[in-house]
Coordinates of N, CA and C in Angstrom, one line a residue:
X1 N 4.0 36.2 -89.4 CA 4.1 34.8 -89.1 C 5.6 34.4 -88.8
X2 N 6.7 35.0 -89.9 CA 8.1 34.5 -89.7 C 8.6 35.0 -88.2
X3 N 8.0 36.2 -88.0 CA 8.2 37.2 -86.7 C 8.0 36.0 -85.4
X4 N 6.8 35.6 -85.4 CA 6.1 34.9 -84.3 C 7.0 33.9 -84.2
X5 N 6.6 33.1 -84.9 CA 8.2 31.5 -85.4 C 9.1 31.9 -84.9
X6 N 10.1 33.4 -85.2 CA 11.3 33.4 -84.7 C 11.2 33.8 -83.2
X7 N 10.2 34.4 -82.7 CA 10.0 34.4 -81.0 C 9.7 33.2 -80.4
X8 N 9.0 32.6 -81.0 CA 8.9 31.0 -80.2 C 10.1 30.4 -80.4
X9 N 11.1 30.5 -81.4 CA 11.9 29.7 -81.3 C 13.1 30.3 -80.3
X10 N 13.2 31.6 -80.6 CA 14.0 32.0 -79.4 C 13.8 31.7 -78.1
X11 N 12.3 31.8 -77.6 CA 11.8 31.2 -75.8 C 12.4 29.8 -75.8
X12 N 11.7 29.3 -76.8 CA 12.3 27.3 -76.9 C 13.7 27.3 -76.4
X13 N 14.4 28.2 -77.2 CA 16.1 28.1 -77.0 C 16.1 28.6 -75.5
X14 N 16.1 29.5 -75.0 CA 15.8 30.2 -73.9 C 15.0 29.0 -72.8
X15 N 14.5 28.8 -72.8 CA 14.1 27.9 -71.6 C 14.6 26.6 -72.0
X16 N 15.1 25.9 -73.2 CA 16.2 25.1 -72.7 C 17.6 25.2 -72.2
X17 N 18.0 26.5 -72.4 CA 19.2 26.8 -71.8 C 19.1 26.7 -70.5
X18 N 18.0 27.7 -69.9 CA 17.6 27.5 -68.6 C 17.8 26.4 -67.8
X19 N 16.6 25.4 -68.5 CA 16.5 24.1 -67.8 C 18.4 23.3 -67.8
X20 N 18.9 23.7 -68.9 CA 20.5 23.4 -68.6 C 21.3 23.6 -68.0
X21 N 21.1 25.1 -67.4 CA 21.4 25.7 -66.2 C 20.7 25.1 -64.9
X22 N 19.7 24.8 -65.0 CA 18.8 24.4 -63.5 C 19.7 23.1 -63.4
X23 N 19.6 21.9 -64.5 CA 20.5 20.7 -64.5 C 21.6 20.6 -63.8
X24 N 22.2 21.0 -64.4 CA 23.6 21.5 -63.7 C 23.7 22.2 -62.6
X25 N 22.7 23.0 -62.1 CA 22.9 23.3 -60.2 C 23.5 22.3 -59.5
X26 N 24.5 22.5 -57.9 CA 24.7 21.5 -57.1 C 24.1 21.3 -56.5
X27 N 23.1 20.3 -56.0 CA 22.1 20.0 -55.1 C 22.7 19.5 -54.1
X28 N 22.0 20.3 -52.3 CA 22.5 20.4 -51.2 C 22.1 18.6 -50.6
X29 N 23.4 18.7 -50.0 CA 23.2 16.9 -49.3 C 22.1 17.1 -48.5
X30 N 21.3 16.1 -48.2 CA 20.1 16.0 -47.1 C 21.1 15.3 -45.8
X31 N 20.7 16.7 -44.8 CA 21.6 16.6 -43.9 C 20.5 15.4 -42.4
X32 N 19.3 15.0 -43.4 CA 18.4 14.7 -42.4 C 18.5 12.8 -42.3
X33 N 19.6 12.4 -43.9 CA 19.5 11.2 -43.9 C 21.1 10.6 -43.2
X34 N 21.8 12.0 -42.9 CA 23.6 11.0 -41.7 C 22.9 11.6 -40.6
X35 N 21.8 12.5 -40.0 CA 21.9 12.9 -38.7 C 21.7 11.1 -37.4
X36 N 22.1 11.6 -36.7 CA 22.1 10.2 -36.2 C 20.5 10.2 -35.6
X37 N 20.3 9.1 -35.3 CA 18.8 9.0 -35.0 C 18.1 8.8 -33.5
X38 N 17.7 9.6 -32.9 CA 17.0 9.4 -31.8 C 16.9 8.2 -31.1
X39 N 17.4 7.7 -29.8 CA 17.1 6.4 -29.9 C 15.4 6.5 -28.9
X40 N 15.3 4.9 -29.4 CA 13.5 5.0 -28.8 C 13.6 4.8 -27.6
X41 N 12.7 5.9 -26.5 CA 12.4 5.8 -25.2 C 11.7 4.5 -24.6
X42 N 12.0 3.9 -23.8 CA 11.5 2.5 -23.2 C 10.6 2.8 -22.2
X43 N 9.6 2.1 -21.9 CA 8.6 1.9 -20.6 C 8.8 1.4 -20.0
X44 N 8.8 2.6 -18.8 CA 8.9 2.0 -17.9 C 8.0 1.1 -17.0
X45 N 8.4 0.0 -16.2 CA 7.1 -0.6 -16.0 C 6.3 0.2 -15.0
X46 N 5.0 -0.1 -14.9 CA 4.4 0.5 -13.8 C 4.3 -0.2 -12.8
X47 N 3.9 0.1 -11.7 CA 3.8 -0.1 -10.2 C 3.1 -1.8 -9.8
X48 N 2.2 -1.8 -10.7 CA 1.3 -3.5 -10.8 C 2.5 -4.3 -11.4
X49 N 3.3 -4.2 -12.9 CA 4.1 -4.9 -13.5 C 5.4 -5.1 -12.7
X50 N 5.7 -4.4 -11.9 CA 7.1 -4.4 -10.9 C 6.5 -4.7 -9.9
X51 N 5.4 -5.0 -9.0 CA 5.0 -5.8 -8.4 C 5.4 -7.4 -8.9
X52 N 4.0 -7.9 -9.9 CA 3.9 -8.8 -10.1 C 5.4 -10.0 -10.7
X53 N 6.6 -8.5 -11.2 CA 7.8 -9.8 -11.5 C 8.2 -9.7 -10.3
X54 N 8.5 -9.2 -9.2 CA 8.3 -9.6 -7.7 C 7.8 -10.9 -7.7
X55 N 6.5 -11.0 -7.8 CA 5.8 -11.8 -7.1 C 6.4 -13.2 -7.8
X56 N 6.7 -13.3 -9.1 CA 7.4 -14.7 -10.1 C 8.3 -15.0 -9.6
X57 N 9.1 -13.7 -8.8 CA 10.5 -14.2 -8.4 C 10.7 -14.3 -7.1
X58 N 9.9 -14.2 -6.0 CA 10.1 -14.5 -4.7 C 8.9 -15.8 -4.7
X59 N 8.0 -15.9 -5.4 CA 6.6 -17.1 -5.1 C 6.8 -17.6 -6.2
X60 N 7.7 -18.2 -7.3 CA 7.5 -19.3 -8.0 C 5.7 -18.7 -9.2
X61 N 6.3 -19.0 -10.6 CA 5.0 -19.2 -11.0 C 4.7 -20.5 -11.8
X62 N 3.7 -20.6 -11.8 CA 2.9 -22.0 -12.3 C 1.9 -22.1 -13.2
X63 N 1.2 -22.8 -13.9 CA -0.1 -22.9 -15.1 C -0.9 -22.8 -14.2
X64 N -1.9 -21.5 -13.9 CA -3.1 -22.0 -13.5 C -3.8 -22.9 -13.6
X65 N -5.1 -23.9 -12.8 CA -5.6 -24.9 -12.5 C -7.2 -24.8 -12.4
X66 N -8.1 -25.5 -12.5 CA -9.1 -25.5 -12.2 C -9.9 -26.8 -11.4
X67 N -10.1 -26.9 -10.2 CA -10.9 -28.1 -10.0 C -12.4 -28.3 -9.7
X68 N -13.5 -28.8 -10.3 CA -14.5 -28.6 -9.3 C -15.1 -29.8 -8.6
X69 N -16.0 -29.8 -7.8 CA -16.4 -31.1 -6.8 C -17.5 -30.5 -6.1
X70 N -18.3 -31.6 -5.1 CA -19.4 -31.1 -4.3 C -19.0 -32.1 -3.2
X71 N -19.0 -31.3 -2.0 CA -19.0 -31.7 -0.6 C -17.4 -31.8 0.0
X72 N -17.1 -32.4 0.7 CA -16.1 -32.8 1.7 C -14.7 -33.3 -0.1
X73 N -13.6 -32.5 0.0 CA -12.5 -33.1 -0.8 C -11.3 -32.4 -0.5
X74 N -10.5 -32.9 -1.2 CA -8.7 -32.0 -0.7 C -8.3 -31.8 -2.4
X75 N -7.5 -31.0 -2.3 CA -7.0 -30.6 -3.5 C -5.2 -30.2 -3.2
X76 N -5.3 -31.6 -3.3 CA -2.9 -31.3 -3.4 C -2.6 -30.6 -4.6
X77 N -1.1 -29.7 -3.9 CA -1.0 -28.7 -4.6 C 0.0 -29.3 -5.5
X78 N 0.6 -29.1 -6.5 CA 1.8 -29.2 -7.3 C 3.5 -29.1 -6.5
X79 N 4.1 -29.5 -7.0 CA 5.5 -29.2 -6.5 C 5.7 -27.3 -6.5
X80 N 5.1 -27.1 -7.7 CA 5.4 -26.0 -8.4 C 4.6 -24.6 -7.6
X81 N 3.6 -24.9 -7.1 CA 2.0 -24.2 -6.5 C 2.1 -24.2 -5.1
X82 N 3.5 -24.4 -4.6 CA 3.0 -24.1 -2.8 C 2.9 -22.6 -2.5
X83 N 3.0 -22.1 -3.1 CA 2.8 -20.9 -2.8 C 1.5 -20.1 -4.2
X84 N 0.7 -19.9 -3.9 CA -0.2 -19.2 -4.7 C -1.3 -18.3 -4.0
X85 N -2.4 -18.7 -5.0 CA -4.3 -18.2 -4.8 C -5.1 -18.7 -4.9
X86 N -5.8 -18.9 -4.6 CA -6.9 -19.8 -4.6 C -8.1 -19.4 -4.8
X87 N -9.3 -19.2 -6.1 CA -10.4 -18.3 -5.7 C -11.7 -20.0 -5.8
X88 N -12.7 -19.9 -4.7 CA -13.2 -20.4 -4.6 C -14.8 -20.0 -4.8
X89 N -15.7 -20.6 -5.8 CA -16.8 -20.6 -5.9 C -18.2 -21.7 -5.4
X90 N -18.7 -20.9 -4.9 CA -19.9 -22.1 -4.3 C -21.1 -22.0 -5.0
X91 N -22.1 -22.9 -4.7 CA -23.6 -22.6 -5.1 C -24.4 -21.4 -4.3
X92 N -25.3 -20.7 -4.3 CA -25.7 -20.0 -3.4 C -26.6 -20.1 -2.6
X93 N -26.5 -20.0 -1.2 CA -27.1 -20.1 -0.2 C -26.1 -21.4 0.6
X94 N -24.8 -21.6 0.3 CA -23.8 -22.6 0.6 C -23.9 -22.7 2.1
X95 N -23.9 -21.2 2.9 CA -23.2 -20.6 3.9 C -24.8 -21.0 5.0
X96 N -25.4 -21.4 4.9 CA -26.8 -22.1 5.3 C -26.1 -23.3 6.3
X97 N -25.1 -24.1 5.8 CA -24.4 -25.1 6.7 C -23.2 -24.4 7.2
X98 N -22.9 -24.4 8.5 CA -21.8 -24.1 9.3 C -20.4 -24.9 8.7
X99 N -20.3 -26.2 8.1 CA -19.5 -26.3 7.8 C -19.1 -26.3 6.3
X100 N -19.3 -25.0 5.9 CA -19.3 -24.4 4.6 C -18.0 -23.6 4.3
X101 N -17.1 -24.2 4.3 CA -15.6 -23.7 4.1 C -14.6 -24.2 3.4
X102 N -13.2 -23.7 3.5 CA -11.8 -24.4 2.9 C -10.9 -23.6 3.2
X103 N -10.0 -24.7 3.8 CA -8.8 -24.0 4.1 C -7.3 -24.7 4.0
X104 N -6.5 -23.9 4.0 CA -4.9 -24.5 3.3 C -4.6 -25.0 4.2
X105 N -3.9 -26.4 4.4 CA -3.1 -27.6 5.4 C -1.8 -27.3 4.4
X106 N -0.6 -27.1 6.0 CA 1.0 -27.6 5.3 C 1.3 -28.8 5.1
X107 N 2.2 -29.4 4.3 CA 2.5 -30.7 4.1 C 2.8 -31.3 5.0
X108 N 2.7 -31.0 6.7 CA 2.8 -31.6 8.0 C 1.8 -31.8 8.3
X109 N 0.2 -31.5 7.6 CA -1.0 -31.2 7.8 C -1.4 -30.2 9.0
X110 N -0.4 -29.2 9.5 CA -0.6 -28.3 10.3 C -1.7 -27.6 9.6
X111 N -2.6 -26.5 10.3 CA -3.7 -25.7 9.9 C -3.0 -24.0 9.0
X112 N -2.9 -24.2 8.1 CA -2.6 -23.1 8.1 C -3.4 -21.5 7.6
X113 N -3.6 -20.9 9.2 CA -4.6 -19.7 9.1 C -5.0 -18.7 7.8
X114 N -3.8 -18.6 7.0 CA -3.9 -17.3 6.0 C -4.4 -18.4 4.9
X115 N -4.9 -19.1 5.0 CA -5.0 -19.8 3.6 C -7.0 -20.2 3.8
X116 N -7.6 -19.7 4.7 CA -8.8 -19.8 4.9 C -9.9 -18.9 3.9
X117 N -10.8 -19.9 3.6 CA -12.0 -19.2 2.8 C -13.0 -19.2 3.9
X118 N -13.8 -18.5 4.4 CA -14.7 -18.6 4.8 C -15.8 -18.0 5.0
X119 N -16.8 -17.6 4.0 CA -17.3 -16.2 3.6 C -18.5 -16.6 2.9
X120 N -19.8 -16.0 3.4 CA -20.8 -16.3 2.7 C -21.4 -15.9 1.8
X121 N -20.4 -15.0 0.9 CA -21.3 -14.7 -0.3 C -20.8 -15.8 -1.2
X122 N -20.7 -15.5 -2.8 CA -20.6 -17.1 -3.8 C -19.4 -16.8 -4.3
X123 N -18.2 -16.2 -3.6 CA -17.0 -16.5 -4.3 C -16.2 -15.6 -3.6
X124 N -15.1 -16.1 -3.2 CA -13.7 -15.5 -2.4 C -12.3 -15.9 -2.5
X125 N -10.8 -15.3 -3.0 CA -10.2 -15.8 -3.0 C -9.2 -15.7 -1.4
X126 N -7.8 -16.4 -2.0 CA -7.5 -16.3 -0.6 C -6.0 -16.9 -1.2
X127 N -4.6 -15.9 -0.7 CA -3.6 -16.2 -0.9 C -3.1 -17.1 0.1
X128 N -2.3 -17.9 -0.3 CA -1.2 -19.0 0.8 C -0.1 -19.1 0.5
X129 N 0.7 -20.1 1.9 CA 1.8 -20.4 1.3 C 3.1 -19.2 0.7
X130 N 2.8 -18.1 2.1 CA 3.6 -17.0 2.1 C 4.4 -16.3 3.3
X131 N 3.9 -17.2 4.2 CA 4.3 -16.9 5.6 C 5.8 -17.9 5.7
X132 N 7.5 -17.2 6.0 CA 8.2 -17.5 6.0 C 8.5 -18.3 7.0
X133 N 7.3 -18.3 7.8 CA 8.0 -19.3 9.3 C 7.1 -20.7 9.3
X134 N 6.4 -21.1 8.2 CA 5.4 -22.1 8.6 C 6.3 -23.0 7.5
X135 N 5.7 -24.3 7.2 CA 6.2 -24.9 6.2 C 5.8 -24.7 5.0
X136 N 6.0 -25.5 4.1 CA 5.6 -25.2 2.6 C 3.7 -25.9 2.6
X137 N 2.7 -25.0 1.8 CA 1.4 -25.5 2.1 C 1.8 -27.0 0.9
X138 N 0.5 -27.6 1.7 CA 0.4 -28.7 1.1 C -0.8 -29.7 -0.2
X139 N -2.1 -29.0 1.0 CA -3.2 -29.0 0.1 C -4.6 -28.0 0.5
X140 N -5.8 -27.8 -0.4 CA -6.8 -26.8 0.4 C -7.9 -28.4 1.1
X141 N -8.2 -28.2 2.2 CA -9.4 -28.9 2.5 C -10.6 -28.0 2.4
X142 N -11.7 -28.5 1.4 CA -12.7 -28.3 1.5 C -14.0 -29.2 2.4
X143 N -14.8 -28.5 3.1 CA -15.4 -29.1 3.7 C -16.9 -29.5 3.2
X144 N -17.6 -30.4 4.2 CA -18.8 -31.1 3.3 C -19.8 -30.5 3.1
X145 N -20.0 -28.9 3.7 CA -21.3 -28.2 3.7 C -20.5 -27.2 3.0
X146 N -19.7 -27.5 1.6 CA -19.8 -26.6 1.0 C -20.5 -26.7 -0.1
X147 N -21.4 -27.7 -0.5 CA -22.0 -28.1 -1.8 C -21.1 -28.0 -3.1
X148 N -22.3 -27.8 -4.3 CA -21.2 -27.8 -5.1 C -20.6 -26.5 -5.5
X149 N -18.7 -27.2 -5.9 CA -17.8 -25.6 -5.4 C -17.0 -26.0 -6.9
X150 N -16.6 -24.9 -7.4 CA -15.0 -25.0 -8.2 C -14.0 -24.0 -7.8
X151 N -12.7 -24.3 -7.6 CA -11.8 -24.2 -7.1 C -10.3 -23.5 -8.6
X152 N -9.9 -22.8 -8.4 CA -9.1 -22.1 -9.4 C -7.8 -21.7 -8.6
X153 N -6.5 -22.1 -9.1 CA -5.5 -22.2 -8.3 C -4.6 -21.3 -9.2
X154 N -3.9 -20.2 -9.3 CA -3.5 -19.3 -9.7 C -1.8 -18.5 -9.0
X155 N -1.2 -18.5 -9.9 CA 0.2 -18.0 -9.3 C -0.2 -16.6 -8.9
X156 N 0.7 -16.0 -7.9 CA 0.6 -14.9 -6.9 C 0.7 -13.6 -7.8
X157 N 1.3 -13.6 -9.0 CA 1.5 -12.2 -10.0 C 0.5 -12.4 -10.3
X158 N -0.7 -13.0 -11.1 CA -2.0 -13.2 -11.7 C -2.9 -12.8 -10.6
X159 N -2.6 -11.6 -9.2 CA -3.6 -11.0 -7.8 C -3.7 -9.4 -9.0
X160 N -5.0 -9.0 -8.9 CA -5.1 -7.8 -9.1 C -4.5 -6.7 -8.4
X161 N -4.0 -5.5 -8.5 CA -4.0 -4.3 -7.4 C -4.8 -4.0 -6.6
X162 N -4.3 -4.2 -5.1 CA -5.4 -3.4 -4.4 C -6.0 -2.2 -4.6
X163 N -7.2 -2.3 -4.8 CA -8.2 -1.3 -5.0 C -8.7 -0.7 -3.9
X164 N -9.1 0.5 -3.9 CA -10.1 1.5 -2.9 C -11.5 0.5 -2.4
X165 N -11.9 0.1 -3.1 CA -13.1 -0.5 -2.5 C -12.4 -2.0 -2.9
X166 N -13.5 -3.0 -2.1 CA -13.5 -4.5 -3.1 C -14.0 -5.3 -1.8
X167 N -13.8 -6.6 -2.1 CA -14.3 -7.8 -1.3 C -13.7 -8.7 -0.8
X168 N -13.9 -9.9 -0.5 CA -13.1 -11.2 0.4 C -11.9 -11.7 -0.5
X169 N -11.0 -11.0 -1.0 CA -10.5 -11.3 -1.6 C -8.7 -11.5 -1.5
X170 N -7.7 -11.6 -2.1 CA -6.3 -10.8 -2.0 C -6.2 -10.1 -3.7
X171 N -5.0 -9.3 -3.0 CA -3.9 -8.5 -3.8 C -2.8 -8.3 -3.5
X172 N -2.5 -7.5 -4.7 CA -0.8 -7.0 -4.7 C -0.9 -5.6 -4.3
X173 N 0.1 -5.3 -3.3 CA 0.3 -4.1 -3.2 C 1.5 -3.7 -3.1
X174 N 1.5 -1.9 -4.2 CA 2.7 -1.8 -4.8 C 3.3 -0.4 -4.0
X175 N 2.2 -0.2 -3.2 CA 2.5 1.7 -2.8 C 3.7 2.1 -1.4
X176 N 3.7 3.1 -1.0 CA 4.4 3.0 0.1 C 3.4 3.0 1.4
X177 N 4.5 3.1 2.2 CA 4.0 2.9 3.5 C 3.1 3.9 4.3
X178 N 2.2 3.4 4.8 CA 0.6 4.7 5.1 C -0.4 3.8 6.3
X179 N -0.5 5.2 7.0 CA -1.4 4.5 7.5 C -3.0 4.5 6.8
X180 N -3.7 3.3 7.2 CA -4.9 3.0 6.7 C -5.6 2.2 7.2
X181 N -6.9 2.5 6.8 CA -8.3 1.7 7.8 C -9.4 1.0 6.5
X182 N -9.5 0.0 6.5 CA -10.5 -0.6 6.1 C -11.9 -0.7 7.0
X183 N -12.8 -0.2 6.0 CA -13.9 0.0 6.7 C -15.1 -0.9 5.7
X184 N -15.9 -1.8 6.8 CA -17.2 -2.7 5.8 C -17.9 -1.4 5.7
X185 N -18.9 -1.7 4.1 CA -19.9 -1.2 4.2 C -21.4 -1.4 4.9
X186 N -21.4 -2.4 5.4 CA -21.9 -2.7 6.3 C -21.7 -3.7 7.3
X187 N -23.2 -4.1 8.3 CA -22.2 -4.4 9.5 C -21.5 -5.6 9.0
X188 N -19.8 -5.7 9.6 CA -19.6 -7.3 9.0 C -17.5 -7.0 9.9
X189 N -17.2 -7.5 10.6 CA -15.8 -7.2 10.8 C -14.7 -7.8 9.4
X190 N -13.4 -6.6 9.6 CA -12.7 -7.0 8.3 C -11.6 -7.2 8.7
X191 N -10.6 -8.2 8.6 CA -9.8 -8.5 8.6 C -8.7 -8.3 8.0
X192 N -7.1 -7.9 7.9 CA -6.5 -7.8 7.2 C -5.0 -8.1 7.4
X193 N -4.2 -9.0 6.4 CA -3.4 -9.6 6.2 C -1.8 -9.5 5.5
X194 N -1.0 -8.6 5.6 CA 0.0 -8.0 4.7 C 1.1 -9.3 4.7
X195 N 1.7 -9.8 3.8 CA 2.8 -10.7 3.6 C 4.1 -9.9 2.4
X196 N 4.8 -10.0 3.0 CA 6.0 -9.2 2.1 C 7.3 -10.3 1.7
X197 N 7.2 -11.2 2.4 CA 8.7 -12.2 2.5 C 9.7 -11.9 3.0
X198 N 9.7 -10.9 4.0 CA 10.9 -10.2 4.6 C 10.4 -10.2 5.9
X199 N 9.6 -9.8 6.5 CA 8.8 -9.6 8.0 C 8.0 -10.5 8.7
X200 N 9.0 -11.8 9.2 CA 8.3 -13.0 9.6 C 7.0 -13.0 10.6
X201 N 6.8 -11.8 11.2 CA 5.5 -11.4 11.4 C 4.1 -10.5 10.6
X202 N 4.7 -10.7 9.3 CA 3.9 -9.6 8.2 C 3.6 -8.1 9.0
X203 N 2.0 -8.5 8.5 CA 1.1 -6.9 8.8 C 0.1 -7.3 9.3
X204 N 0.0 -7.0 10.2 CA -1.6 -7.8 10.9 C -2.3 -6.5 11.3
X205 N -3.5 -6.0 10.4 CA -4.1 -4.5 10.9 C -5.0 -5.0 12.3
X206 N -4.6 -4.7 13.4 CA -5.8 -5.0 14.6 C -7.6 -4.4 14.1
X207 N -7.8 -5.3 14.6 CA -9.4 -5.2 14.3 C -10.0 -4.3 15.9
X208 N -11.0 -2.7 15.3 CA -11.3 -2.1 16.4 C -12.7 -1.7 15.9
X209 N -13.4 -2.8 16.6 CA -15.1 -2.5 16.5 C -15.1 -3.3 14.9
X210 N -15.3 -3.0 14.1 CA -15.7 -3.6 12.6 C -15.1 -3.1 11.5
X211 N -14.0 -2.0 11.8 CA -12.6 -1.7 10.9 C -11.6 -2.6 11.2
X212 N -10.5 -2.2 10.2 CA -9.1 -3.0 10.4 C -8.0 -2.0 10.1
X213 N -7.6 -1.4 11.6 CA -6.5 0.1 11.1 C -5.6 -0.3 11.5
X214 N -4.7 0.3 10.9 CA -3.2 0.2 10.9 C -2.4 0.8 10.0
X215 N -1.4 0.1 9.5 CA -0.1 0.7 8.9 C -0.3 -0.5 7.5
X216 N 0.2 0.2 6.0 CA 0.2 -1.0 5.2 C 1.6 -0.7 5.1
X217 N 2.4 -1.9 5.2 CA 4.2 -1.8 4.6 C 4.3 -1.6 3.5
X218 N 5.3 -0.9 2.9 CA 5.9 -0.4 1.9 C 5.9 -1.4 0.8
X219 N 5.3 -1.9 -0.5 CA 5.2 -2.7 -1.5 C 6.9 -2.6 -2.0
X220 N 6.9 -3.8 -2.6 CA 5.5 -5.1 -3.4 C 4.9 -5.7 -1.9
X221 N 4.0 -6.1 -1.9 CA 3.3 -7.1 -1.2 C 2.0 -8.1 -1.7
X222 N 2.0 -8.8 -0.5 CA 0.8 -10.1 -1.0 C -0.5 -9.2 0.1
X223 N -1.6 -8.7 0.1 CA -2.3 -8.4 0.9 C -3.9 -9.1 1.0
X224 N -4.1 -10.0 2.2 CA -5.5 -10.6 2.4 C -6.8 -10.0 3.0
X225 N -7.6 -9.7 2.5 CA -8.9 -9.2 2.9 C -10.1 -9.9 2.9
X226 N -10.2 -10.4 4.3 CA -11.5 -11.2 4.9 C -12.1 -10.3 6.0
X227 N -13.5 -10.5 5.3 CA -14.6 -9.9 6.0 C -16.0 -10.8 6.0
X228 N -16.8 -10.6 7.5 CA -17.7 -11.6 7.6 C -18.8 -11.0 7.0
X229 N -19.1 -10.1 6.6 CA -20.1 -9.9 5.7 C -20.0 -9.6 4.2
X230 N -21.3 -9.6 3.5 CA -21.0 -10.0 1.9 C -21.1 -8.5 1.3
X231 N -21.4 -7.6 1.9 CA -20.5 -6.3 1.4 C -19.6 -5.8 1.2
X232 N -18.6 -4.8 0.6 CA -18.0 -4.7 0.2 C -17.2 -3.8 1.4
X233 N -15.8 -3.9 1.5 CA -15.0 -2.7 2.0 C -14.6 -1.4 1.2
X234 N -14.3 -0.8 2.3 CA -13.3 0.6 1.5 C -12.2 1.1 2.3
X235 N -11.4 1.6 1.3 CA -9.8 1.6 1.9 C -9.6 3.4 2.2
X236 N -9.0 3.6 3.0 CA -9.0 5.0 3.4 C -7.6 5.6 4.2
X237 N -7.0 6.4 4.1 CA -5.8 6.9 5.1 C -5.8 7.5 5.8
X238 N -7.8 8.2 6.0 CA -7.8 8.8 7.5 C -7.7 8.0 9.0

């Protein structure tokens, strides 16, 4: 028993020495808390987002609006809103009266063409108030066979990207320069409209048979797609 006692007490001594020794080690600096630190990589914006602050800073932005009414009315724009979008909704079967429409007047009350809805399915927008050679738009006239309509008035960054397919609508377009053909999906001629703020004649794709081919200019741009039928287009580079 005194034998055992005196080996335990020797380990005891023995591994406190140890642990006295381990105590007293130098412990290595953590070289991971001076290294200097990575700085964080930024995003860049994408192709839609560098469009659209384009679009705030050559077209002004504004609080979107909503108005609705039934038949014959005008809707004056803001100081702030001469330049925007306009998406227009009707009741259905509107397009039953010939004079089932709306279109943008400059504050001279000149007609002004790119600002026209005139489309018989139940909803189309339509950019204005971007053509550098006309005056500033003024207000939309809607007419009396369009029943009842509401009207949504939107700054030109709040346009979706032009898409491969879609409808009577506008966009932003952010890509480079190509040729391209807009084709209805059925029968219906398509129109099409490129505004950049630089090319006082934009982009006017000629209409050949019931496509619209041409060239789209190099983005950012404002781009209008009117077609007389209520199907849809598709965009192509052949």
């Amino acid at each position: 028993m005194k034998r055992v006692t005196f080996v335990l007490a020797a380990a005891t001594a023995t591994a406190v020495v140890l642990s006295g020794c381990q105590a007293q080690q130098p412990v290595a600096p953590d070289s991971s808390a001076s290294a200097p630190s990575t700085p964080a990589q930024t995003d860049q914006p994408t192709a839609q987002e560098s469009a659209q602050a384009w679009a705030d800073q050559t077209f002004g932005t504004f609080q979107a609006f909503t108005v609705t009414g039934n038949s014959a009315d005008e809707i004056v724009f803001p100081d702030d809103a001469k330049s925007g979008f306009y998406t227009i909704t009707w009741t259905p079967g509107h397009w039953a009266n010939e004079d089932s429409y709306a279109q943008v007047y400059g504050e001279d009350g000149t007609f002004h063409e790119a600002g026209t809805a005139d489309y018989q399915g139940d909803s189309a927008s339509v950019a204005y108030g971007l053509d550098p050679t006309v005056g500033p738009a003024g207000w939309i006239g809607v007419e009396a066979g369009a029943g009842d309509w509401s009207i949504t008035v939107s700054p030109i960054s709040a346009l979706p990207a032009l898409p491969d397919t879609g409808g009577y609508d506008a966009y932003l377009y952010a890509g480079a320069e190509q040729p391209v053909v807009f084709s209805s999906l059925n029968s219906g001629r398509v129109s099409v409209r490129q505004f950049n703020d630089v090319d006082p004649t934009d982009s006017i794709l000629p209409q050949q048979d019931f496509t619209a081919v041409g060239t789209l200019l190099a983005g950012p741009s404002v781009v209008n797609v009117q077609l007389e039928s209520v199907s849809p287009w598709t965009r192509s580079t052949n």
